[in-house]
């Protein structure tokens, strides 16, 4: 379409497809969203349940698999298939086995659609490492401040519990200034 603007000052030519057969929709991998873990901080006798929503907008979900390890730095992951929640077409659930008190556990989710397209949550890397897995620490007596602050990826200092509600105990103190607390500190007891 010339659009009446053939010179250097106009829009120039455009392609204007007018039939659906003129379009080719690109393939997309499955979408993995709404990932949750219950409990957030498991004890050594609890097996946390991982739930997620997986949808494929141009086909169907062929498989959803959970990869988990308590040896994140060695990249030695075990895996288990997610199961579809009864009555749902997109909600999946899987369970990570119980680990010992103090273990750091990492996990990620991999979904494949009917066209062989692959998605991973939290990301799709060449290989899984500590920086691209969900991580939690098993604690029989609740989280410590160190658990909340500890990260394995030196390029990212965000807590693995960012966005979660957690409880820690300790002593809170503050510098004394008139009408201002100044700095606030919490120390583990």
Coordinates of C-alpha atoms in Angstrom, one line a residue:
X1 CA 0.0 0.0 0.0
X2 CA 1.5 3.3 -1.1
X3 CA -0.6 5.3 1.4
X4 CA -0.3 8.3 -0.8
X5 CA 3.1 9.0 0.6
X6 CA 5.8 7.8 -1.8
X7 CA 8.4 10.4 -1.2
X8 CA 11.2 10.7 1.4
X9 CA 9.0 12.7 3.6
X10 CA 6.1 10.2 3.8
X11 CA 5.5 6.8 5.5
X12 CA 6.5 5.0 2.4
X13 CA 5.1 1.5 1.6
X14 CA 3.4 -0.8 4.1
X15 CA 2.3 -4.4 4.0
X16 CA -1.3 -4.7 5.1
X17 CA -2.4 -8.4 5.6
X18 CA -6.2 -8.7 5.4
X19 CA -6.8 -12.4 5.9
X20 CA -6.0 -14.6 8.9
X21 CA -4.1 -16.9 6.5
X22 CA -1.7 -14.0 5.9
X23 CA -0.5 -14.3 9.6
X24 CA 1.7 -16.9 11.2
X25 CA 1.5 -16.9 14.9
X26 CA 4.9 -17.8 16.5
X27 CA 5.0 -20.7 18.9
X28 CA 5.3 -20.0 22.5
X29 CA 6.6 -22.2 25.4
X30 CA 4.3 -22.9 28.4
X31 CA 3.8 -20.1 30.9
X32 CA 4.7 -21.0 34.6
X33 CA 3.1 -18.7 37.1
X34 CA 1.8 -18.5 40.6
X35 CA 4.5 -20.7 42.1
X36 CA 4.1 -21.3 45.9
X37 CA 5.5 -23.5 48.6
X38 CA 3.7 -24.7 51.7
X39 CA 5.0 -24.5 54.3
X40 CA 7.4 -21.6 53.5
X41 CA 9.9 -22.8 56.2
X42 CA 9.5 -26.6 56.5
X43 CA 10.9 -28.5 59.4
X44 CA 12.9 -31.7 59.0
X45 CA 9.7 -33.8 59.4
X46 CA 7.7 -31.8 56.7
X47 CA 7.6 -32.3 53.0
X48 CA 6.8 -29.0 51.4
X49 CA 4.1 -28.9 48.6
X50 CA 5.0 -26.9 45.5
X51 CA 2.1 -25.5 43.5
X52 CA 2.0 -23.7 40.2
X53 CA -0.1 -22.7 37.3
X54 CA 1.1 -23.9 33.9
X55 CA -0.7 -22.9 30.7
X56 CA 0.2 -23.2 27.0
X57 CA -1.6 -20.5 24.9
X58 CA -1.0 -22.1 21.5
X59 CA -1.4 -25.8 22.3
X60 CA -1.3 -28.0 25.4
X61 CA 1.0 -28.8 28.3
X62 CA 2.7 -32.1 27.8
X63 CA 4.6 -32.4 31.1
X64 CA 5.5 -30.5 34.2
X65 CA 8.5 -31.7 36.3
X66 CA 9.9 -30.5 39.6
X67 CA 13.7 -30.6 40.1
X68 CA 15.1 -30.4 43.6
X69 CA 18.3 -30.8 45.6
X70 CA 19.9 -30.2 49.0
X71 CA 23.3 -29.9 47.2
X72 CA 22.7 -26.8 45.1
X73 CA 26.4 -26.0 44.4
X74 CA 27.0 -29.5 43.0
X75 CA 24.0 -29.2 40.5
X76 CA 22.9 -32.7 41.5
X77 CA 19.1 -32.5 41.1
X78 CA 16.5 -35.3 41.7
X79 CA 13.1 -34.9 40.0
X80 CA 9.4 -35.8 40.2
X81 CA 6.4 -35.2 37.9
X82 CA 3.8 -32.6 39.0
X83 CA 0.2 -33.9 39.1
X84 CA -2.7 -31.9 37.7
X85 CA -5.0 -30.7 40.5
X86 CA -8.4 -32.4 40.1
X87 CA -11.0 -30.3 38.4
X88 CA -8.3 -27.9 37.0
X89 CA -6.7 -27.7 33.6
X90 CA -3.7 -25.6 34.6
X91 CA -3.0 -26.0 38.4
X92 CA -0.3 -28.5 39.3
X93 CA 1.2 -29.8 42.5
X94 CA 4.3 -31.8 43.6
X95 CA 6.0 -32.6 46.9
X96 CA 9.7 -32.2 47.9
X97 CA 10.8 -34.9 50.4
X98 CA 11.7 -33.8 53.9
X99 CA 15.4 -32.9 54.4
X100 CA 17.5 -32.5 57.6
X101 CA 17.4 -29.4 59.8
X102 CA 19.8 -26.8 58.4
X103 CA 19.8 -28.1 54.8
X104 CA 19.4 -25.5 52.1
X105 CA 17.1 -26.9 49.4
X106 CA 16.9 -25.5 45.8
X107 CA 14.2 -26.3 43.3
X108 CA 13.0 -25.3 39.8
X109 CA 10.1 -26.2 37.6
X110 CA 10.4 -27.3 34.0
X111 CA 7.3 -27.5 31.6
X112 CA 7.1 -28.9 28.1
X113 CA 4.3 -28.3 25.7
X114 CA 2.9 -30.5 22.8
X115 CA 5.3 -28.8 20.3
X116 CA 8.4 -29.6 22.5
X117 CA 8.8 -26.0 23.7
X118 CA 10.4 -25.7 27.1
X119 CA 10.0 -23.2 30.0
X120 CA 11.7 -23.2 33.4
X121 CA 10.8 -21.3 36.5
X122 CA 12.5 -19.2 37.8
X123 CA 14.5 -19.0 34.5
X124 CA 15.7 -21.1 31.5
X125 CA 19.5 -21.3 31.9
X126 CA 22.0 -23.4 30.1
X127 CA 22.4 -25.3 33.5
X128 CA 20.8 -24.9 36.8
X129 CA 22.8 -23.2 39.6
X130 CA 22.2 -21.6 42.9
X131 CA 21.4 -18.3 41.3
X132 CA 18.5 -19.6 39.3
X133 CA 16.6 -21.8 41.7
X134 CA 14.0 -21.2 44.4
X135 CA 15.8 -21.8 47.7
X136 CA 14.7 -22.4 51.3
X137 CA 16.4 -23.5 54.5
X138 CA 14.9 -26.4 56.6
X139 CA 14.6 -25.2 60.2
X140 CA 13.1 -27.2 63.1
X141 CA 13.2 -24.1 65.4
X142 CA 12.3 -21.4 62.9
X143 CA 14.4 -19.2 60.7
X144 CA 17.4 -17.3 61.9
X145 CA 18.5 -13.8 60.7
X146 CA 21.4 -15.5 58.9
X147 CA 18.9 -17.7 57.0
X148 CA 17.1 -14.6 55.7
X149 CA 20.3 -12.8 54.7
X150 CA 22.2 -15.8 53.2
X151 CA 22.5 -15.9 49.4
X152 CA 24.5 -18.2 47.2
X153 CA 24.7 -15.9 44.2
X154 CA 27.3 -13.1 44.9
X155 CA 25.8 -11.0 42.0
X156 CA 22.4 -10.9 43.7
X157 CA 21.9 -10.1 47.3
X158 CA 18.1 -10.5 47.4
X159 CA 16.9 -12.7 50.2
X160 CA 15.4 -16.1 49.1
X161 CA 12.4 -15.1 51.3
X162 CA 11.7 -11.8 49.6
X163 CA 8.0 -11.4 49.4
X164 CA 7.3 -14.1 52.0
X165 CA 6.1 -13.4 55.5
X166 CA 8.5 -15.0 58.0
X167 CA 9.1 -14.8 61.7
X168 CA 12.4 -14.4 63.5
X169 CA 13.2 -13.8 67.2
X170 CA 15.9 -11.5 68.6
X171 CA 16.6 -8.4 70.5
X172 CA 15.7 -5.1 68.9
X173 CA 17.6 -1.9 69.8
X174 CA 17.9 1.6 68.4
X175 CA 20.0 4.6 68.8
X176 CA 18.4 7.3 71.0
X177 CA 17.7 10.6 69.4
X178 CA 14.9 13.1 70.3
X179 CA 11.9 12.4 68.2
X180 CA 13.8 9.9 66.0
X181 CA 14.8 6.2 66.6
X182 CA 17.8 6.7 64.4
X183 CA 19.3 3.3 63.4
X184 CA 17.3 0.1 64.4
X185 CA 19.1 -3.2 65.0
X186 CA 17.9 -6.7 65.5
X187 CA 20.3 -9.3 67.0
X188 CA 19.8 -13.0 67.3
X189 CA 19.8 -14.3 70.8

